[in-house]
PDB file of C-alpha atoms in Angstrom:
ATOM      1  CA  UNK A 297     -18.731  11.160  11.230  1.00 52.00           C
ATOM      2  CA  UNK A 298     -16.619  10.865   7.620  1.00 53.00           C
ATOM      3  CA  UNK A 299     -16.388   7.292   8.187  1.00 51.00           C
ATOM      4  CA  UNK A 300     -20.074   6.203   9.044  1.00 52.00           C
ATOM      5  CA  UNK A 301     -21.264   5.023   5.260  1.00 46.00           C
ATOM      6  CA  UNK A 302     -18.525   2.573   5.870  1.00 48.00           C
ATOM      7  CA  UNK A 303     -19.986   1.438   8.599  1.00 49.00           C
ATOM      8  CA  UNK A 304     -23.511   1.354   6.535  1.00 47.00           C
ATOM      9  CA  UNK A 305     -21.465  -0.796   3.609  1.00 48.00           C
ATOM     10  CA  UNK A 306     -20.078  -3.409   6.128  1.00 46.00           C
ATOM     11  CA  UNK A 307     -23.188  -3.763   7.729  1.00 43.00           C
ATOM     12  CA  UNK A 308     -25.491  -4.161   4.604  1.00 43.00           C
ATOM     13  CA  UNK A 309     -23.247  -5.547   1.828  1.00 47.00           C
ATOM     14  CA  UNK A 310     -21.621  -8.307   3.610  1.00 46.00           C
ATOM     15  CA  UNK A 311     -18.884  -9.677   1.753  1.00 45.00           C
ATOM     16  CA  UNK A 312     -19.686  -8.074  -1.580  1.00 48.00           C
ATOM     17  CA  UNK A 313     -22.093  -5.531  -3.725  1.00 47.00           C
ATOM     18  CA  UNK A 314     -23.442  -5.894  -7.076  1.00 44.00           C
ATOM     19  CA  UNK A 315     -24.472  -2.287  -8.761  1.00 43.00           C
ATOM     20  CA  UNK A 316     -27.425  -2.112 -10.963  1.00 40.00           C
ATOM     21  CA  UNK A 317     -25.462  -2.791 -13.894  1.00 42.00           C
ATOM     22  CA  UNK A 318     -24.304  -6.116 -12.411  1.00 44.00           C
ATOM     23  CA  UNK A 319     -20.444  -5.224 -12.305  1.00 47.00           C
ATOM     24  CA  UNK A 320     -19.264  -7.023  -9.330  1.00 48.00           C
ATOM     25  CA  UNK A 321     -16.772  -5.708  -6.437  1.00 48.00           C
ATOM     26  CA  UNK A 322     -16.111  -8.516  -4.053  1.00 48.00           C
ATOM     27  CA  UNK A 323     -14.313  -8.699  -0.564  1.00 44.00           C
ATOM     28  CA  UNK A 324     -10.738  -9.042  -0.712  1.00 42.00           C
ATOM     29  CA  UNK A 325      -7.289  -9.141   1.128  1.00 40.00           C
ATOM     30  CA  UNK A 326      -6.576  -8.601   4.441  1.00 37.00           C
ATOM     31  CA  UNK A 327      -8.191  -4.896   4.792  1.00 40.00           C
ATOM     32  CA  UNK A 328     -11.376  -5.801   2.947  1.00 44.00           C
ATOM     33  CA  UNK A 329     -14.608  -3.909   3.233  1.00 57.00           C
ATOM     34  CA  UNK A 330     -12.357  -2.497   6.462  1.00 63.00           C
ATOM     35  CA  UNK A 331     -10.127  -0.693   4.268  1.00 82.00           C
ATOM     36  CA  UNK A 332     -10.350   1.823   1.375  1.00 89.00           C
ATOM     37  CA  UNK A 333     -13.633   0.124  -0.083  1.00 86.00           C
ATOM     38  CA  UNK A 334     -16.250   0.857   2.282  1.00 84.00           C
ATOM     39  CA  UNK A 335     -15.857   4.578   0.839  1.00 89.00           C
ATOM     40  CA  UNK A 336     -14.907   3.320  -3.016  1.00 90.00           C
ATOM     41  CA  UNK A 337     -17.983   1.419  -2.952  1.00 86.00           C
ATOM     42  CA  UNK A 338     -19.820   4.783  -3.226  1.00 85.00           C
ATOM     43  CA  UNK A 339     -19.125   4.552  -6.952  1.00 88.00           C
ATOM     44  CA  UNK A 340     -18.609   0.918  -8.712  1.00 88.00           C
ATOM     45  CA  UNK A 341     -16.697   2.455 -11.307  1.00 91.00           C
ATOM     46  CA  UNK A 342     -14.025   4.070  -9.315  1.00 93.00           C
ATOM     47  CA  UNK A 343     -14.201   0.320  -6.482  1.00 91.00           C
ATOM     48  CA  UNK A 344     -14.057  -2.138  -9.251  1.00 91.00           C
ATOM     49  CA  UNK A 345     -10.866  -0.838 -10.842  1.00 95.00           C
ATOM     50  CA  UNK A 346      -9.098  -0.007  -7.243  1.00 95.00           C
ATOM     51  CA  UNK A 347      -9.892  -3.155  -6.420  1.00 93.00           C
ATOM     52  CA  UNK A 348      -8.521  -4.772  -9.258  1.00 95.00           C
ATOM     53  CA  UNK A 349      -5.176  -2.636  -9.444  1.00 97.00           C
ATOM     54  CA  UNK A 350      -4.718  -3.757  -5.800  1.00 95.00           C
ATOM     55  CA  UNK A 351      -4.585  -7.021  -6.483  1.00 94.00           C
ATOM     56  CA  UNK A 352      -1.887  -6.207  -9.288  1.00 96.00           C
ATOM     57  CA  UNK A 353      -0.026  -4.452  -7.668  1.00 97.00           C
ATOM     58  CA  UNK A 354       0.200  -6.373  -4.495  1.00 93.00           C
ATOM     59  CA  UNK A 355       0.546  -9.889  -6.038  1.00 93.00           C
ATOM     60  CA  UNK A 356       1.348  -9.928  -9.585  1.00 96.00           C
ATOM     61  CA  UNK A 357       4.145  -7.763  -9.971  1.00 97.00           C
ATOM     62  CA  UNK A 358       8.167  -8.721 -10.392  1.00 98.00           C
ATOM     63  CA  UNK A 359       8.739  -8.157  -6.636  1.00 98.00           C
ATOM     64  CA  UNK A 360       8.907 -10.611  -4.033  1.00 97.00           C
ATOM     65  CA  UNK A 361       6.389  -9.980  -1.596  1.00 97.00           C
ATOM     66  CA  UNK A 362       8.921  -8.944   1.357  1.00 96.00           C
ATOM     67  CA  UNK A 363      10.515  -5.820  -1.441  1.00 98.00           C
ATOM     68  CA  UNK A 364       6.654  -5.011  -1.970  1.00 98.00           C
ATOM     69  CA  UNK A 365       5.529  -4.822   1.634  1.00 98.00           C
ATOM     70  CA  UNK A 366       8.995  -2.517   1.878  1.00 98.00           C
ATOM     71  CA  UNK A 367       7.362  -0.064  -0.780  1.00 98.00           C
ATOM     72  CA  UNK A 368       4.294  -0.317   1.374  1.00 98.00           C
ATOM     73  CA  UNK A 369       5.540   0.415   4.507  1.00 98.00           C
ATOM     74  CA  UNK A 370       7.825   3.159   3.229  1.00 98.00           C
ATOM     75  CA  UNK A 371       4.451   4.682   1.273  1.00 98.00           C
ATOM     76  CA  UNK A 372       2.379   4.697   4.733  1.00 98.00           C
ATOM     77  CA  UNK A 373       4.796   5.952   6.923  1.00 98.00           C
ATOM     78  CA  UNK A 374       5.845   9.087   4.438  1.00 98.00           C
ATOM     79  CA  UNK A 375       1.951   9.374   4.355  1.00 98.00           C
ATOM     80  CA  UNK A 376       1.837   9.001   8.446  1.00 97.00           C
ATOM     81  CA  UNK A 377      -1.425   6.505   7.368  1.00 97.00           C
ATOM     82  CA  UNK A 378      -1.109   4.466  10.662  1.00 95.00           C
ATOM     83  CA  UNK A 379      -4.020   2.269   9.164  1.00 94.00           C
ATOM     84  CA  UNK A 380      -2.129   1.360   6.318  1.00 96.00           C
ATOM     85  CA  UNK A 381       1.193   0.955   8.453  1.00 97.00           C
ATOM     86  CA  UNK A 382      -0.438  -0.981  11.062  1.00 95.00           C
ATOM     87  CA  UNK A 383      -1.756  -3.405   8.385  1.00 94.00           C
ATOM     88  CA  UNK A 384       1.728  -3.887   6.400  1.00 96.00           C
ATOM     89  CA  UNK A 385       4.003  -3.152   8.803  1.00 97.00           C
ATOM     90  CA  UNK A 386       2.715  -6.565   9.914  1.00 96.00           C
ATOM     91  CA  UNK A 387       2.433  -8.167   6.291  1.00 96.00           C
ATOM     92  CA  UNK A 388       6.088  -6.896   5.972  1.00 98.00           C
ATOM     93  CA  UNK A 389       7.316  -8.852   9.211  1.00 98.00           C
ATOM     94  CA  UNK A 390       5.348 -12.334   7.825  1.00 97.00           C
ATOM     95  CA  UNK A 391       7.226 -12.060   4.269  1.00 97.00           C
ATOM     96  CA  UNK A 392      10.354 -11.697   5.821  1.00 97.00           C
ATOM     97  CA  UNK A 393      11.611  -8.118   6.467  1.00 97.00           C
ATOM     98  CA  UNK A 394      13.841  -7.496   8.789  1.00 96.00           C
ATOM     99  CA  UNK A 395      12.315  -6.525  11.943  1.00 97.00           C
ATOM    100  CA  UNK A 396      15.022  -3.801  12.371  1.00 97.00           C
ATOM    101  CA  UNK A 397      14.174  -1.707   8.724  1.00 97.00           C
ATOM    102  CA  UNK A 398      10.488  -1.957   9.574  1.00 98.00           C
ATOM    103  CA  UNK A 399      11.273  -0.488  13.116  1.00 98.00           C
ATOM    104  CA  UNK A 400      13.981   2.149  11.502  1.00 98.00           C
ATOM    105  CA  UNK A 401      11.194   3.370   8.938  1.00 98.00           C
ATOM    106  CA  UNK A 402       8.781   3.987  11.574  1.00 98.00           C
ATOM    107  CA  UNK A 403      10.977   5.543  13.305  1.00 97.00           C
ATOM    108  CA  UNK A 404      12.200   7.892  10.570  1.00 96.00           C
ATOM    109  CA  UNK A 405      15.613   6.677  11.351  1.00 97.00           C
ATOM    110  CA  UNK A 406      16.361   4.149   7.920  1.00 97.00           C
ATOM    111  CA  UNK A 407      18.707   5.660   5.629  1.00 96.00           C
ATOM    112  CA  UNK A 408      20.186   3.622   2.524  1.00 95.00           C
ATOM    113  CA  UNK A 409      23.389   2.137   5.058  1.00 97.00           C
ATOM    114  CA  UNK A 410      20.851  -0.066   6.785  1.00 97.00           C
ATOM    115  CA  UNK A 411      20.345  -2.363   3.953  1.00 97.00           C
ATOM    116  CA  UNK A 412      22.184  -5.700   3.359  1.00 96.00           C
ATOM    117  CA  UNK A 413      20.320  -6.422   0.169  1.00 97.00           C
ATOM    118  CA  UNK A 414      20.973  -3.985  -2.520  1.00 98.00           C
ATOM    119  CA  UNK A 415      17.675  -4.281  -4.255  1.00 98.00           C
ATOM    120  CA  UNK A 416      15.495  -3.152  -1.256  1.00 98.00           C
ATOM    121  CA  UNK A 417      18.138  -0.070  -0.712  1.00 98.00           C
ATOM    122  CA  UNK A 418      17.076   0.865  -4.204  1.00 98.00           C
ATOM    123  CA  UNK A 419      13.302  -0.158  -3.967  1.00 98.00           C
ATOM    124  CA  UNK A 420      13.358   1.921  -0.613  1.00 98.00           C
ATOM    125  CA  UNK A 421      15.396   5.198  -2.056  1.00 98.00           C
ATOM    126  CA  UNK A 422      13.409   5.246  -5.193  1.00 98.00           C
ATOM    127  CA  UNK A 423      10.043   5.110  -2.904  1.00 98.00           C
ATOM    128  CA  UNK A 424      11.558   7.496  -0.963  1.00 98.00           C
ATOM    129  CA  UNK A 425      12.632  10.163  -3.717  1.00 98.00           C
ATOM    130  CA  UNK A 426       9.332   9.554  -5.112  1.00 98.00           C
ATOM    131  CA  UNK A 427       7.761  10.247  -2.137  1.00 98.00           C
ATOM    132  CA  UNK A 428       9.064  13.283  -1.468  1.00 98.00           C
ATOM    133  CA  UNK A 429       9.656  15.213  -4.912  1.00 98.00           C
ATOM    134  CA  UNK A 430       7.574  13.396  -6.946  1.00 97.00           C
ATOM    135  CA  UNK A 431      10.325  12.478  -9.104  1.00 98.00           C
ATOM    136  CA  UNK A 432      13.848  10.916  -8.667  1.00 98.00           C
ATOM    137  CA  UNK A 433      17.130  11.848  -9.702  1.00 98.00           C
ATOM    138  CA  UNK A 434      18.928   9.449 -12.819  1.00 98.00           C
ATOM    139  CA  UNK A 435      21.229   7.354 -10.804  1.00 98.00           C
ATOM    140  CA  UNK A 436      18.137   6.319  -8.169  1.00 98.00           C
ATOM    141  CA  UNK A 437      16.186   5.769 -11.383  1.00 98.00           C
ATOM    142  CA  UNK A 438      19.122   3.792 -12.954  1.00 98.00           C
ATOM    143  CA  UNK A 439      20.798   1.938 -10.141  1.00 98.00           C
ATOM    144  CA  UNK A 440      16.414   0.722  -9.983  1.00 98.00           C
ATOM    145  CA  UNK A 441      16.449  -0.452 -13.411  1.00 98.00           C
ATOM    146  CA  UNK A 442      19.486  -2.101 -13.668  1.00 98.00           C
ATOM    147  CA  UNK A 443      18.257  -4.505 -10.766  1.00 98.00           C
ATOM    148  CA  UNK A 444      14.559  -5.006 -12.127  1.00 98.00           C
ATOM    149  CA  UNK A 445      14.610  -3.448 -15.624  1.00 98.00           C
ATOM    150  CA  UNK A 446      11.984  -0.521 -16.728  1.00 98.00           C
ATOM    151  CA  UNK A 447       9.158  -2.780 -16.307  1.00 98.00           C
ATOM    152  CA  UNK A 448      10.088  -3.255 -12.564  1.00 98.00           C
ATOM    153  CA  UNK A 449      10.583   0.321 -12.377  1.00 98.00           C
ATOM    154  CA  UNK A 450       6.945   0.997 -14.116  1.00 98.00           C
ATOM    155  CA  UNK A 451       5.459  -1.592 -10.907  1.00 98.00           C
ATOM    156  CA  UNK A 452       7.426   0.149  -8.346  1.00 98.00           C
ATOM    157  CA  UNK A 453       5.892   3.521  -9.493  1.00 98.00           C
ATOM    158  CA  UNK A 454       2.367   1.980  -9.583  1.00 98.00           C
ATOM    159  CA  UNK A 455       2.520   0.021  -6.214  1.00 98.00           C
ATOM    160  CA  UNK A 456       3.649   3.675  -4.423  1.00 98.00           C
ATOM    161  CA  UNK A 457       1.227   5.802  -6.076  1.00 98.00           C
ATOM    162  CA  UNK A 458      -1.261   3.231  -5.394  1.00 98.00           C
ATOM    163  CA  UNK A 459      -0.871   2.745  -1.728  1.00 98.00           C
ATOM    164  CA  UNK A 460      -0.633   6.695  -1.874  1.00 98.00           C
ATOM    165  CA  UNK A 461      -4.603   6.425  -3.163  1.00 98.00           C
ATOM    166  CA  UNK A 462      -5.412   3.573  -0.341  1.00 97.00           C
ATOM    167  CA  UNK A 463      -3.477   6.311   2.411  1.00 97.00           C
ATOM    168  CA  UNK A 464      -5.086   9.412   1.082  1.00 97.00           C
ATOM    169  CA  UNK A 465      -8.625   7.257   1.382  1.00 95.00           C
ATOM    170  CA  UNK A 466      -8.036   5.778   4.765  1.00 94.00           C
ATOM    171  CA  UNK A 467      -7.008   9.403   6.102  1.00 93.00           C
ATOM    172  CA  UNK A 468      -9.994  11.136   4.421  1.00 92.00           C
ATOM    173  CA  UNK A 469     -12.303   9.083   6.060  1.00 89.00           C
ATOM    174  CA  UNK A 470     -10.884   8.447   9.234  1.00 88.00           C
ATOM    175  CA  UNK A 471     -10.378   4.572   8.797  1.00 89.00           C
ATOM    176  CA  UNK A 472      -9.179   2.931  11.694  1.00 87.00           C
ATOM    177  CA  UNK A 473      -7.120  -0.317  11.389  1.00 85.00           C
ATOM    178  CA  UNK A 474      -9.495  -3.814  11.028  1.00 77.00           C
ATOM    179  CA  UNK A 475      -9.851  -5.606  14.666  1.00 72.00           C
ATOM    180  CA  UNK A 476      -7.471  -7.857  13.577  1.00 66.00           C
ATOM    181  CA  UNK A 477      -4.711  -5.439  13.211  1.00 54.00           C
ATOM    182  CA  UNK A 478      -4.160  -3.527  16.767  1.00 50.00           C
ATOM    183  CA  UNK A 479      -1.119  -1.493  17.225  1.00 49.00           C
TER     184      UNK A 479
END
């Protein structure tokens, strides 16, 4: 099957792998050697990097966790990347989303109305519109930047087009979610 070198990386790499060249790619996060970087792993040069813009665009961006774990959710779900869903849906519910949205999104029954908090309407309609045109129109884009400024918009682009990567990886190689994380 797609996903047994995964299986292989897990089994002999423990919690991290070292390439010839010495670059490092350790375990990290919840999804861990479980998630996208059994298969990155195949190539140091593509896991290193992943890794690291995971990391930055999980933790170290303007949003508070609960608005990033909305982009998240609203990424997996458009992607229908039940792996990636099943992991944040959860991390979503621990930072403090309402229980309602996250049950509305994967329902693909949300629509901007649902939202008391203006900035996660416009975090979740810019996702959206991104999502599905691959662009979005000038108000979504400026009612965005007027709440986080064009640097906020710049990390809202990066944390949807990354979990898009991390979806498109956990698909490809038929992923299932870690033990931890049972739907």
């Amino acid at each position: 099957p797609r996903h047994h070198f995964q299986i292989l990386f897990v089994n002999l790499l423990g919690s991290r792998f070292v390439s010839s060249s010495g670059t490092r790619v350790t375990r990290s996060g919840v999804a861990g050697l479980a998630g996208p970087f059994g298969p990155w792993l195949s190539n140091t040069a593509i896991a290193r990097p992943s890794q690291e813009l995971g990391r930055v665009v999980r933790y170290e961006t303007s949003f508070a966790l609960r608005t990033s774990e909305l982009a998240i959710i609203t990424t997996a779900r458009h992607h229908n990347s039940n792996t990636e869903w099943t992991i944040h849906a959860e991390e979503a519910r621990k930072a403090g989303l309402d229980v309602v949205l996250i049950d509305k999104i994967d329902q693909g029954t949300i629509s901007g109305d649902d939202f008391t908090c203006p900035l996660e309407q416009c975090v979740w309609q810019f996702a959206t519109e991104l999502l599905r045109t691959t662009a979005v129109s000038d108000d979504t884009y400026a009612a965005l930047e007027r709440h986080v400024g064009h640097a906020g918009v710049v990390e809202l682009v990066s944390i949807v087009g990354y979990y898009t990567y991390v979806a498109y990886t956990l698909g490809a190689f038929c992923i299932p979610p870690p033990a931890t994380h049972t739907q």
